[in-house]
mmCIF file of C-alpha atoms in Angstrom:
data_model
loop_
_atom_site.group_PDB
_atom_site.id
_atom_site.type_symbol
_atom_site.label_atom_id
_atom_site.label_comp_id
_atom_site.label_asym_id
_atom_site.label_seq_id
_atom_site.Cartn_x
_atom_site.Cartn_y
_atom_site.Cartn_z
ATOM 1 C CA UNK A 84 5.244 -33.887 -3.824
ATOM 2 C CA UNK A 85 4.006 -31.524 -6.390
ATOM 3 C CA UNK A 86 0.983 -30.647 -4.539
ATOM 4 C CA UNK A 87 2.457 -30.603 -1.106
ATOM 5 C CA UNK A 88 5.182 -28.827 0.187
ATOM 6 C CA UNK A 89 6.057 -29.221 4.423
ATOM 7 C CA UNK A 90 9.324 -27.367 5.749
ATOM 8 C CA UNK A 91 11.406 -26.594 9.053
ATOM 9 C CA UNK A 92 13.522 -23.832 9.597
ATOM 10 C CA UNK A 93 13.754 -20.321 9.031
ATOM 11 C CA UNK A 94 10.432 -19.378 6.990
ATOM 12 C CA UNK A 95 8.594 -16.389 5.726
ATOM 13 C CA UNK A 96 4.896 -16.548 6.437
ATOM 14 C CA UNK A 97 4.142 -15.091 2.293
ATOM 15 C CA UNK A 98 0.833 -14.404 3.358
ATOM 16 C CA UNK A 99 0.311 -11.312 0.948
ATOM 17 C CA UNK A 100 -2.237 -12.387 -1.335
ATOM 18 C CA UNK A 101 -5.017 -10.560 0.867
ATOM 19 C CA UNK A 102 -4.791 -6.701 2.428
ATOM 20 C CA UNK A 103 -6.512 -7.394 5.466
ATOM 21 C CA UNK A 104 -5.410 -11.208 6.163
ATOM 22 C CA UNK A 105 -1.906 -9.626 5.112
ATOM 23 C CA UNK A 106 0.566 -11.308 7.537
ATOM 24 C CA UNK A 107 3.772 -11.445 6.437
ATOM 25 C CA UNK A 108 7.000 -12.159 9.233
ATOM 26 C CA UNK A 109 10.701 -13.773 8.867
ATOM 27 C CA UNK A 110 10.187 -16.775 11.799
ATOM 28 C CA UNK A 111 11.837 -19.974 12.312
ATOM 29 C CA UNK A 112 9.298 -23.040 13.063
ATOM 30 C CA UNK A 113 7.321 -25.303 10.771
ATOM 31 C CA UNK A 114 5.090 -24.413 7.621
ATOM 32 C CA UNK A 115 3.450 -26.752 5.310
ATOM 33 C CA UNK A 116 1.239 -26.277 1.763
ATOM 34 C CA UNK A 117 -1.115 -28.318 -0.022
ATOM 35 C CA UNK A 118 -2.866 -27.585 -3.560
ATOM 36 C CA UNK A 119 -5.085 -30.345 -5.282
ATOM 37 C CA UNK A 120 -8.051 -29.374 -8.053
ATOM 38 C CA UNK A 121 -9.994 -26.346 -6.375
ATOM 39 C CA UNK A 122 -8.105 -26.509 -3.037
ATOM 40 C CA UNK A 123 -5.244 -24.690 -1.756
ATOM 41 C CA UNK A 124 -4.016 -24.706 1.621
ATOM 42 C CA UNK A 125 -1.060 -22.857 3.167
ATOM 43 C CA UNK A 126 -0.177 -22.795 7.270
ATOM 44 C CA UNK A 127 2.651 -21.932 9.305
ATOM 45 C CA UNK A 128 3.077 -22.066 13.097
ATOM 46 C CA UNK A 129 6.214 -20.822 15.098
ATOM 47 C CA UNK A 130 7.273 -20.342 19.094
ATOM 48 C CA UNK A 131 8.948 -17.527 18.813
ATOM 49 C CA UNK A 132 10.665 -14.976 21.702
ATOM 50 C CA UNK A 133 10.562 -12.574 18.870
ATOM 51 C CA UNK A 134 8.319 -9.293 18.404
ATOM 52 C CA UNK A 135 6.852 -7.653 15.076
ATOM 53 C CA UNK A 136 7.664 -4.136 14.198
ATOM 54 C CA UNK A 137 6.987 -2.002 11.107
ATOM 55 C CA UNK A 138 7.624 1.646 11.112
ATOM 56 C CA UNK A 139 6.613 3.850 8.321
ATOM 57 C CA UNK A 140 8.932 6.980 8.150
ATOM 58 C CA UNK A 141 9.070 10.235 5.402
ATOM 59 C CA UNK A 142 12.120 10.549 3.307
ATOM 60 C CA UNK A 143 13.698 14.226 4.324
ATOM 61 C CA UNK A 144 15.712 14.401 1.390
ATOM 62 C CA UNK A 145 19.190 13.140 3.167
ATOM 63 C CA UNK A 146 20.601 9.879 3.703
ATOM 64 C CA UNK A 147 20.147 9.649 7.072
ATOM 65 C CA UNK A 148 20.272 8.610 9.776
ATOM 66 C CA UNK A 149 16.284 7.058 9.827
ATOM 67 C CA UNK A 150 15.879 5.798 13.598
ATOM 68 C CA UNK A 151 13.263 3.065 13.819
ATOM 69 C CA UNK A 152 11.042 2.664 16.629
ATOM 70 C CA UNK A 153 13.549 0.801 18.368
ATOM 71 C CA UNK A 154 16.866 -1.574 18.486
ATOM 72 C CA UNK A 155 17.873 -4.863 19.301
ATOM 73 C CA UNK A 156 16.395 -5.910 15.563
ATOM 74 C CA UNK A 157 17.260 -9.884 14.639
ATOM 75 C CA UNK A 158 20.256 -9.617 12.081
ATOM 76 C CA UNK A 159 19.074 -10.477 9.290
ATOM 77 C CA UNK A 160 15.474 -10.226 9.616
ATOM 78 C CA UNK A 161 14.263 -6.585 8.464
ATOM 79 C CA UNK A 162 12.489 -5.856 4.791
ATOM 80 C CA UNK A 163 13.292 -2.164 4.294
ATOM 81 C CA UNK A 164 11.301 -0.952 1.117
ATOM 82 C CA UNK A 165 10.797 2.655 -0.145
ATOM 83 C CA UNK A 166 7.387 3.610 -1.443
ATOM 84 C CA UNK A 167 5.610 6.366 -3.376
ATOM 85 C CA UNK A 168 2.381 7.059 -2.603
ATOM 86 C CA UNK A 169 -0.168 9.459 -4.407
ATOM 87 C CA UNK A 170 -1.010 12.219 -2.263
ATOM 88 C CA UNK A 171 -4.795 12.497 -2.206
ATOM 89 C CA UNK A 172 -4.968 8.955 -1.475
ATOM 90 C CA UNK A 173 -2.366 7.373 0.480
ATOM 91 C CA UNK A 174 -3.481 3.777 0.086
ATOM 92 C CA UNK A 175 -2.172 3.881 -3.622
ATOM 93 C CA UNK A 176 0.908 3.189 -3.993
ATOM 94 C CA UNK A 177 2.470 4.411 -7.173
ATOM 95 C CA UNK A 178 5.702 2.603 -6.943
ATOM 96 C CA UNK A 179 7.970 0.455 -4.607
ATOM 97 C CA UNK A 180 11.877 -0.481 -4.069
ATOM 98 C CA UNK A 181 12.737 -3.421 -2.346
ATOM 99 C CA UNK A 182 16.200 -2.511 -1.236
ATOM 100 C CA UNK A 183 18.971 -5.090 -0.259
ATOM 101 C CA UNK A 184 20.925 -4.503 2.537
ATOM 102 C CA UNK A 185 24.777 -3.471 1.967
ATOM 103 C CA UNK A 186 24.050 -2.573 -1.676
ATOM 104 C CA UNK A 187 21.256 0.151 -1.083
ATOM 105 C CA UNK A 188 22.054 0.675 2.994
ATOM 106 C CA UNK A 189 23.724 0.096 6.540
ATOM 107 C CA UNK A 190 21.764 -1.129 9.468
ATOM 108 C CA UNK A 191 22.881 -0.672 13.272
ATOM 109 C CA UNK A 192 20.966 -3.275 14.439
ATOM 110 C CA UNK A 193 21.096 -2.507 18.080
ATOM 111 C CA UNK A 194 20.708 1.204 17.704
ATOM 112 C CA UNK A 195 17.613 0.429 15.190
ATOM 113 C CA UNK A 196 19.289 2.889 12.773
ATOM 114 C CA UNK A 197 19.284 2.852 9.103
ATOM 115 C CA UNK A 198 21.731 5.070 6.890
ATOM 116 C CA UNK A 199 20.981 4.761 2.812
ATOM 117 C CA UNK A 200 23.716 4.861 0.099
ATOM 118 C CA UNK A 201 21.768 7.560 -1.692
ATOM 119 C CA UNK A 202 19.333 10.654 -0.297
ATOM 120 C CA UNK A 203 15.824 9.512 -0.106
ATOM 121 C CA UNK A 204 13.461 12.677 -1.165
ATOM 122 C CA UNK A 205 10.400 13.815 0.451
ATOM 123 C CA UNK A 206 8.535 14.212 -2.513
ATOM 124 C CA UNK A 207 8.830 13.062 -5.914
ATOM 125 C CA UNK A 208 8.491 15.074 -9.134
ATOM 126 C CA UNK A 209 4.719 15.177 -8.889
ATOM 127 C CA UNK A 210 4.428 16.486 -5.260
ATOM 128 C CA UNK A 211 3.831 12.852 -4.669
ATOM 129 C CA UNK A 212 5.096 11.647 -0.752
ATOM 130 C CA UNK A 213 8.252 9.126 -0.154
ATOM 131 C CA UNK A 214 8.214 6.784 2.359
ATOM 132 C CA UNK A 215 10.254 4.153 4.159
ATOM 133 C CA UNK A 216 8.953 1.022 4.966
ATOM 134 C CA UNK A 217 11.000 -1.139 7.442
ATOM 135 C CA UNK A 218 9.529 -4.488 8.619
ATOM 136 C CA UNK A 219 11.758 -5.917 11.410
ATOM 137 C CA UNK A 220 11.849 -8.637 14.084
ATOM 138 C CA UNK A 221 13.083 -7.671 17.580
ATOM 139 C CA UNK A 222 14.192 -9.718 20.463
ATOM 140 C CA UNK A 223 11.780 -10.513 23.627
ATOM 141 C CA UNK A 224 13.765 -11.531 26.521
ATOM 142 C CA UNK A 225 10.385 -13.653 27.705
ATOM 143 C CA UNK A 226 9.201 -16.579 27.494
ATOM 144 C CA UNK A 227 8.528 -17.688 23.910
ATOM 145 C CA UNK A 228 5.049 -18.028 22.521
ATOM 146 C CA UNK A 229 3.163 -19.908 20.038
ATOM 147 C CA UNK A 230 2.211 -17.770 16.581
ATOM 148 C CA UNK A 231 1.017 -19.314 13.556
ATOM 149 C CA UNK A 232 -1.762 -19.074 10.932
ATOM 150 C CA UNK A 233 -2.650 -19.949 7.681
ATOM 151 C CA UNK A 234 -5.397 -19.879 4.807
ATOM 152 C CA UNK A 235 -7.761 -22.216 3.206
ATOM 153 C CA UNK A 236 -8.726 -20.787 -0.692
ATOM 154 C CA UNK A 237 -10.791 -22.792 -3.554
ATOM 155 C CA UNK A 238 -10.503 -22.028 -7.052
ATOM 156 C CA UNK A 239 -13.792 -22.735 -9.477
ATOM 157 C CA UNK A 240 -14.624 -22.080 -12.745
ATOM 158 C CA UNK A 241 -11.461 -21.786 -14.249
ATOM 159 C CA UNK A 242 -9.842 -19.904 -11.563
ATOM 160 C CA UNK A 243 -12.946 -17.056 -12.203
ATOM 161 C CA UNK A 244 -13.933 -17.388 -8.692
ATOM 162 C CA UNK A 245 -11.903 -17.617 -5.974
ATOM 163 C CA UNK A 246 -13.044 -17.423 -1.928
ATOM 164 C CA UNK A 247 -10.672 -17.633 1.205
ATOM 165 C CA UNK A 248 -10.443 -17.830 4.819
ATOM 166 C CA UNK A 249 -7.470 -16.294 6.784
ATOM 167 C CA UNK A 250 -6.691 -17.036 10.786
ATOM 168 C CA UNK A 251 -3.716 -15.862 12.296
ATOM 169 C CA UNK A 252 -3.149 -15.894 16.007
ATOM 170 C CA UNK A 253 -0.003 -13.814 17.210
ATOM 171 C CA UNK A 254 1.603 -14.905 20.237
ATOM 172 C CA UNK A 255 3.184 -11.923 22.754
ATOM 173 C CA UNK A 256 3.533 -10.742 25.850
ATOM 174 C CA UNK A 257 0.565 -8.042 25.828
ATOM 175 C CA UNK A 258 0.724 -7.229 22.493
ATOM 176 C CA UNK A 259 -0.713 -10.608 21.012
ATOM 177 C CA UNK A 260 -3.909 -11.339 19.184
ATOM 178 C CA UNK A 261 -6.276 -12.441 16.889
ATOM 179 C CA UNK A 262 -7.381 -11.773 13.406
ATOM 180 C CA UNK A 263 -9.815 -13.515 10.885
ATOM 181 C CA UNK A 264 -10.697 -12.416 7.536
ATOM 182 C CA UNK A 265 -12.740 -13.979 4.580
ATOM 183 C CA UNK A 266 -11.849 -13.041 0.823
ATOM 184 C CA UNK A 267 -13.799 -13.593 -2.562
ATOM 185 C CA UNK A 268 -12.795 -12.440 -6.079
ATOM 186 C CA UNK A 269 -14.828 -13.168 -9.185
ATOM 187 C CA UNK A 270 -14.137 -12.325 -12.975
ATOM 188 C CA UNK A 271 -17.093 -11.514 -14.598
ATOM 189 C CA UNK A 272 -15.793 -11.086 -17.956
ATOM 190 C CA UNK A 273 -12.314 -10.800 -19.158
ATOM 191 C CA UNK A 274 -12.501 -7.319 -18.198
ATOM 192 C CA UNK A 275 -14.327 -6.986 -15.157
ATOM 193 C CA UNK A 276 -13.464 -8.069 -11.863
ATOM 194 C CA UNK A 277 -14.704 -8.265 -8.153
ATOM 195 C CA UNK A 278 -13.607 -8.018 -5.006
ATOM 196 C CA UNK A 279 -14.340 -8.272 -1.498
ATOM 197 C CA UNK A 280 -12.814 -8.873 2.286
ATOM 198 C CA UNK A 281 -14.180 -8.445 5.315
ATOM 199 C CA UNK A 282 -12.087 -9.083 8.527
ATOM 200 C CA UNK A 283 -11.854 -8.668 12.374
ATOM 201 C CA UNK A 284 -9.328 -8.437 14.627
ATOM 202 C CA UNK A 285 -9.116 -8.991 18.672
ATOM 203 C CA UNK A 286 -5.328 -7.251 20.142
ATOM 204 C CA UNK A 287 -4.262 -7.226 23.737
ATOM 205 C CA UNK A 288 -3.545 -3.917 23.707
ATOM 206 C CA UNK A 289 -6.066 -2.221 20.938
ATOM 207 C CA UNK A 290 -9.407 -4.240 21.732
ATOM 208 C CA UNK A 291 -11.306 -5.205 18.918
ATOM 209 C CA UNK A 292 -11.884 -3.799 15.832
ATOM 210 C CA UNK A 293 -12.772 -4.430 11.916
ATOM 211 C CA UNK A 294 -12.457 -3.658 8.459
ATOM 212 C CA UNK A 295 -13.924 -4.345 4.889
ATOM 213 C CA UNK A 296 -13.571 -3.239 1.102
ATOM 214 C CA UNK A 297 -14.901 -3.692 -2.085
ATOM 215 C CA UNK A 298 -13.775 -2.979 -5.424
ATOM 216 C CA UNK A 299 -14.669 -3.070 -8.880
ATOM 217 C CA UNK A 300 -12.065 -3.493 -11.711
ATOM 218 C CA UNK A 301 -12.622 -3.019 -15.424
ATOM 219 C CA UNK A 302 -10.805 -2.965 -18.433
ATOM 220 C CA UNK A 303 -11.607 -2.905 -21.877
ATOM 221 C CA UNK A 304 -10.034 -1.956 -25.298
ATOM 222 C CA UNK A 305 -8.534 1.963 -24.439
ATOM 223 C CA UNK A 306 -10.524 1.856 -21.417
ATOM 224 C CA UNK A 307 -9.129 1.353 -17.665
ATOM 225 C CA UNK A 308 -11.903 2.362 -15.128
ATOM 226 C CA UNK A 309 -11.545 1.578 -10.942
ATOM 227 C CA UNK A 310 -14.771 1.887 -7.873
ATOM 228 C CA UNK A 311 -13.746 1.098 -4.790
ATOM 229 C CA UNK A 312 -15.842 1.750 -0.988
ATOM 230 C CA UNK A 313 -13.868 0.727 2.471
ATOM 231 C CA UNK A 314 -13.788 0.898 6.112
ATOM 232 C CA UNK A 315 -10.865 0.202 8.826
ATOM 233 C CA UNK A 316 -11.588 0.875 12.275
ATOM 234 C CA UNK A 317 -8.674 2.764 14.838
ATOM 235 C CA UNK A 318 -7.136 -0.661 15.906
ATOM 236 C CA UNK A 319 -7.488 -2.999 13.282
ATOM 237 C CA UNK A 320 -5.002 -5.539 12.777
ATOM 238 C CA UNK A 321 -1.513 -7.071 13.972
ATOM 239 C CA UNK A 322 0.248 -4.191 12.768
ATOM 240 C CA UNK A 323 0.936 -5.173 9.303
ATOM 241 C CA UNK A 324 -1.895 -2.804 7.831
ATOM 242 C CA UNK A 325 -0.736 0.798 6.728
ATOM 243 C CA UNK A 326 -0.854 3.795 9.124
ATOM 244 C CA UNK A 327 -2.809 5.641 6.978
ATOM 245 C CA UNK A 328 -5.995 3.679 6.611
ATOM 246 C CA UNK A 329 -6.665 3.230 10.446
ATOM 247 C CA UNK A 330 -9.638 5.148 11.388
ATOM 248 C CA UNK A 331 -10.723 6.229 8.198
ATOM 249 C CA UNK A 332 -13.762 5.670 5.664
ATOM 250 C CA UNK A 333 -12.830 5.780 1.527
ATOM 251 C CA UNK A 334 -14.956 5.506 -1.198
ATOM 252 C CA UNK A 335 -14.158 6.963 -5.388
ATOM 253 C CA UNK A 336 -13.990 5.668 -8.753
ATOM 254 C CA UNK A 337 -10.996 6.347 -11.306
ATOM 255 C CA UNK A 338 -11.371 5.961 -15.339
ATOM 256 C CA UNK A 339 -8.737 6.028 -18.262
ATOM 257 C CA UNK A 340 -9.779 6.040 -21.652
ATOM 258 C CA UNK A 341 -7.793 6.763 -24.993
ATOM 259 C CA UNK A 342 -9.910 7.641 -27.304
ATOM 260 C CA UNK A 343 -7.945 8.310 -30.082
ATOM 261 C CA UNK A 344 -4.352 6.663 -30.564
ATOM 262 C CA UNK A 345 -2.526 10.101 -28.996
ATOM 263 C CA UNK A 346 -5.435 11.594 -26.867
ATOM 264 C CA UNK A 347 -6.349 10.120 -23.408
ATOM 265 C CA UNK A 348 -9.062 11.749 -21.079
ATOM 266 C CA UNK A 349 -8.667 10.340 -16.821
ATOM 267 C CA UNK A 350 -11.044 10.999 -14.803
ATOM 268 C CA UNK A 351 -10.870 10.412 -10.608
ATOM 269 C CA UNK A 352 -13.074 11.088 -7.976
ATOM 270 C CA UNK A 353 -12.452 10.054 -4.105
ATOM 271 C CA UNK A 354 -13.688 11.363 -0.643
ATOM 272 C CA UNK A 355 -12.321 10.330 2.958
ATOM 273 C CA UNK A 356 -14.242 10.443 6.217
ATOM 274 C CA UNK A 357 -12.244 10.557 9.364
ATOM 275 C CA UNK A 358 -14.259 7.930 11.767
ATOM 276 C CA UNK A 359 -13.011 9.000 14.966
ATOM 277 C CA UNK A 360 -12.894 13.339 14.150
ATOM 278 C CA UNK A 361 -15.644 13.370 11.155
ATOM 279 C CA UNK A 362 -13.417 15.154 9.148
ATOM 280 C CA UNK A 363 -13.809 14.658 5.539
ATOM 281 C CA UNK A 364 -11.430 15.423 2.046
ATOM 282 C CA UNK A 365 -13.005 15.202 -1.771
ATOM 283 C CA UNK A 366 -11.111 15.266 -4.628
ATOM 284 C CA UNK A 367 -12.027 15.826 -8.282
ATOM 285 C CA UNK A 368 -9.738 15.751 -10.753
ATOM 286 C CA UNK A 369 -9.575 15.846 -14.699
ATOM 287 C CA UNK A 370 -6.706 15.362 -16.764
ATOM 288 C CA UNK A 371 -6.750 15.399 -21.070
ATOM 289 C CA UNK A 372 -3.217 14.213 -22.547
ATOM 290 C CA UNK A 373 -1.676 14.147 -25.575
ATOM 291 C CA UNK A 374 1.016 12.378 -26.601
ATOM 292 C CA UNK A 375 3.552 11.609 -29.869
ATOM 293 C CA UNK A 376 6.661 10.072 -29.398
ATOM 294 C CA UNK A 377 8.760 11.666 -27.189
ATOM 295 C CA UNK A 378 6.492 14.711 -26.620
ATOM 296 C CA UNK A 379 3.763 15.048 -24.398
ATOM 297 C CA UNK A 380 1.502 17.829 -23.381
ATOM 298 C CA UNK A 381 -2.003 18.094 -20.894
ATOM 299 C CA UNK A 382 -3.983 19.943 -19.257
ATOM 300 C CA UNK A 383 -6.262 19.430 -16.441
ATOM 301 C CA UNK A 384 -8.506 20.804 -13.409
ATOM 302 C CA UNK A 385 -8.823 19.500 -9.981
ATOM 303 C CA UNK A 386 -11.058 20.587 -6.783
ATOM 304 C CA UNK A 387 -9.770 19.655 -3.777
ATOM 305 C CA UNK A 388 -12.255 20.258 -0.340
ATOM 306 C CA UNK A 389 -11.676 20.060 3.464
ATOM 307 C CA UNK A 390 -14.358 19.669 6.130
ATOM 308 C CA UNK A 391 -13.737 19.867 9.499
ATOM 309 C CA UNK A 392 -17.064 20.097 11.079
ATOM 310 C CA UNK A 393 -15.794 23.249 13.524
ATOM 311 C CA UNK A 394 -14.381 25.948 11.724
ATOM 312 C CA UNK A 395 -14.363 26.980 7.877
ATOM 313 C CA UNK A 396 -14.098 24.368 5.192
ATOM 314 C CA UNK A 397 -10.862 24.422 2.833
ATOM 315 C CA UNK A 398 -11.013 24.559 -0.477
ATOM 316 C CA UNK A 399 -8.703 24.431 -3.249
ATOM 317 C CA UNK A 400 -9.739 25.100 -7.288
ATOM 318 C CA UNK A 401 -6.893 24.636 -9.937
ATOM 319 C CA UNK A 402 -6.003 24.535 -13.456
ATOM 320 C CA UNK A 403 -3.249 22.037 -14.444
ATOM 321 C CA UNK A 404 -0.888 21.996 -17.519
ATOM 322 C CA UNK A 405 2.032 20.748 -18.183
ATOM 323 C CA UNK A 406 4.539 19.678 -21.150
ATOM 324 C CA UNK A 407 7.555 17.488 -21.433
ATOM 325 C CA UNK A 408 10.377 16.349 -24.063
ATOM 326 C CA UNK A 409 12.592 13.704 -25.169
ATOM 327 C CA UNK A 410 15.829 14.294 -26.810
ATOM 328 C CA UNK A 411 19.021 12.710 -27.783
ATOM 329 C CA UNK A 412 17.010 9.180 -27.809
ATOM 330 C CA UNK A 413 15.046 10.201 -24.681
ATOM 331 C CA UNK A 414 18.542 10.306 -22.545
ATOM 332 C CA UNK A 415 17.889 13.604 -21.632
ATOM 333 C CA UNK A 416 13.506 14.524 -20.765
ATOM 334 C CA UNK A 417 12.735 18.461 -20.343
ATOM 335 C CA UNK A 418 9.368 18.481 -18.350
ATOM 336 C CA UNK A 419 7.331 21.455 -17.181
ATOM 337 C CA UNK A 420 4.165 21.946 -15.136
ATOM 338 C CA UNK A 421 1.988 24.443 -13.484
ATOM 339 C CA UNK A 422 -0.716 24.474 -11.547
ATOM 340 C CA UNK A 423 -2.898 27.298 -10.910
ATOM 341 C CA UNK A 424 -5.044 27.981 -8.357
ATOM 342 C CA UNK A 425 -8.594 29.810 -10.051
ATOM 343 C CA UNK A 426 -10.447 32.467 -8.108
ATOM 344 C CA UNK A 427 -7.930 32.826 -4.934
ATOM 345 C CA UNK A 428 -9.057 29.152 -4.096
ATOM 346 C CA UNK A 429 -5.766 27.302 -2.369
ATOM 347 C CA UNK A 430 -6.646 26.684 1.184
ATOM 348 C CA UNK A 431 -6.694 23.021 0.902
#
């Protein structure tokens, strides 16, 4: 019907709307969705001898061989993507390539082994850190157990609000468990936006442990400003979250604003605690660009800071320029940049 939907067979749970109730698996079993006015209701629910895995590996600049975590994958059942990530803050990710099996690589799916058609770099052309994502399932030769989930949302005032509950329980043979998370969203204006989750989790293996963010968005005419404070405990999860965020307190606030039709001024703060170590990182960074058709020039300052609690703190001060060119119809771009560190200041 055009507000439900019920299916049996091989499935993908989809449920990516969130990022801590992210749960997202190829399974075969039952899953069923419902949408009417304000409500919208998704579930799934699958006995499955299969096990999750996700590895998260650094290009090296070859093709391969990348060995995952390990083999006996289900054919047919991995997700490999390739990410950039900015390299202050590795929860940002800058871009991201789904790539399709055959066409972009070769899997050995018993060795867990994946070779790429092309080299996949460390770094990109901003310093900025390359990594592959592989989602897989993996056969358990035990008895099968019951996973399944789902989420219950409503939608009010126009779509301006929107709050949701997320349960999942994960079925395995000392690696199951439990997670719950509640998500809200509100659009003040046009421009502004909310949001907030908070979720906990309860594994086999990890114990329990929780996590929470909120952000707010805005965006107005030549302006594009971000805030955003979070917390993930070592443990959190059913392994879909990212490796970098376990263990680890963020909090910063971004802006963008072009104040004239070829000048634009960014702005970005940030600072990371280390829960578990009390280590700690802050960035600030400034950035003024201009730009005319196929030429572009900035220049820019960042201070970067590392405290350990034993030992000396690390700090980094720098001076940032660069310049870059279009010709023959931007086929061909000459770029150039520099940074410089001021006063003998690199340690960071």
């Amino acid at each position: 019907r055009r507000e439900f939907y019920a299916l049996y067979g091989d499935l993908t749970t989809g449920m990516t709307v969130t990022e801590l109730g992210r749960y997202h698996r190829r399974l075969t079993g039952v899953q069923a969705g419902y949408r009417q006015g304000a409500l919208d209701v998704t579930g799934f629910a699958s006995r499955s001898g299969h096990a999750y895995g996700r590895d998260e590996l650094r290009g090296d600049g070859t093709s391969g061989i990348y060995r995952l975590a390990t083999g006996d994958i289900v054919i047919g059942s991995e997700t490999v993507t390739v990410e950039v990530r900015d390299r202050y803050r590795d929860e940002v990710v800058l871009s991201e390539r789904r790539l399709s099996r055959i066409v972009d690589y070769d899997i050995d799916y018993a060795r867990g082994e994946l070779v790429f058609k092309e080299p996949i770099f460390a770094r990109d052309e901003d310093l900025n850190p390359v990594w592959i994502i592989a989602e897989y399932e993996t056969f358990d030769d035990r008895d099968p157990e019951v996973t399944g989930g789902g989420r219950a949302a409503v939608h009010l005032g126009g779509d301006r609000v929107e709050a949701g509950v997320t349960v999942i329980h994960e079925g395995g043979h000392g690696t199951g468990g439990d997670l719950a998370a509640f998500d809200a969203r509100v659009d003040v204006t046009d421009g502004v936006r909310l949001k907030a989750e908070v979720a906990g989790s309860d594994r086999e293996d990890a114990g329990r442990a929780g996590a929470w963010l909120a952000e707010i968005q805005g965006r107005s005419a030549g302006l594009d400003a971000r805030a955003w404070l979070r917390r993930q405990e070592e443990g959190f999860g059913l392994g879909q979250q990212r490796q970098g965020e376990a263990g680890t307190l963020k909090a910063g606030a971004e802006a963008d604003w072009r104040f004239l039709p070829e000048w634009t001024v960014a702005a970005r703060l940030a600072h990371r605690r280390d829960l578990k170590s009390d280590a700690e990182q802050d960035l600030v960074e400034s950035r003024l660009t201009w730009s005319r058709g196929p030429l572009s020039a900035n220049i820019g300052h960042r201070l970067a800071e590392d405290r350990f609690g034993a030992g000396p703190d690390r700090l980094s001060r720098q001076l940032r320029g660069g310049a870059s060119a279009g010709l023959f119809r931007n086929r061909v771009r000459l770029r150039a940049e520099h940074e410089h560190n001021l006063d003998g200041a690199n340690a960071s």
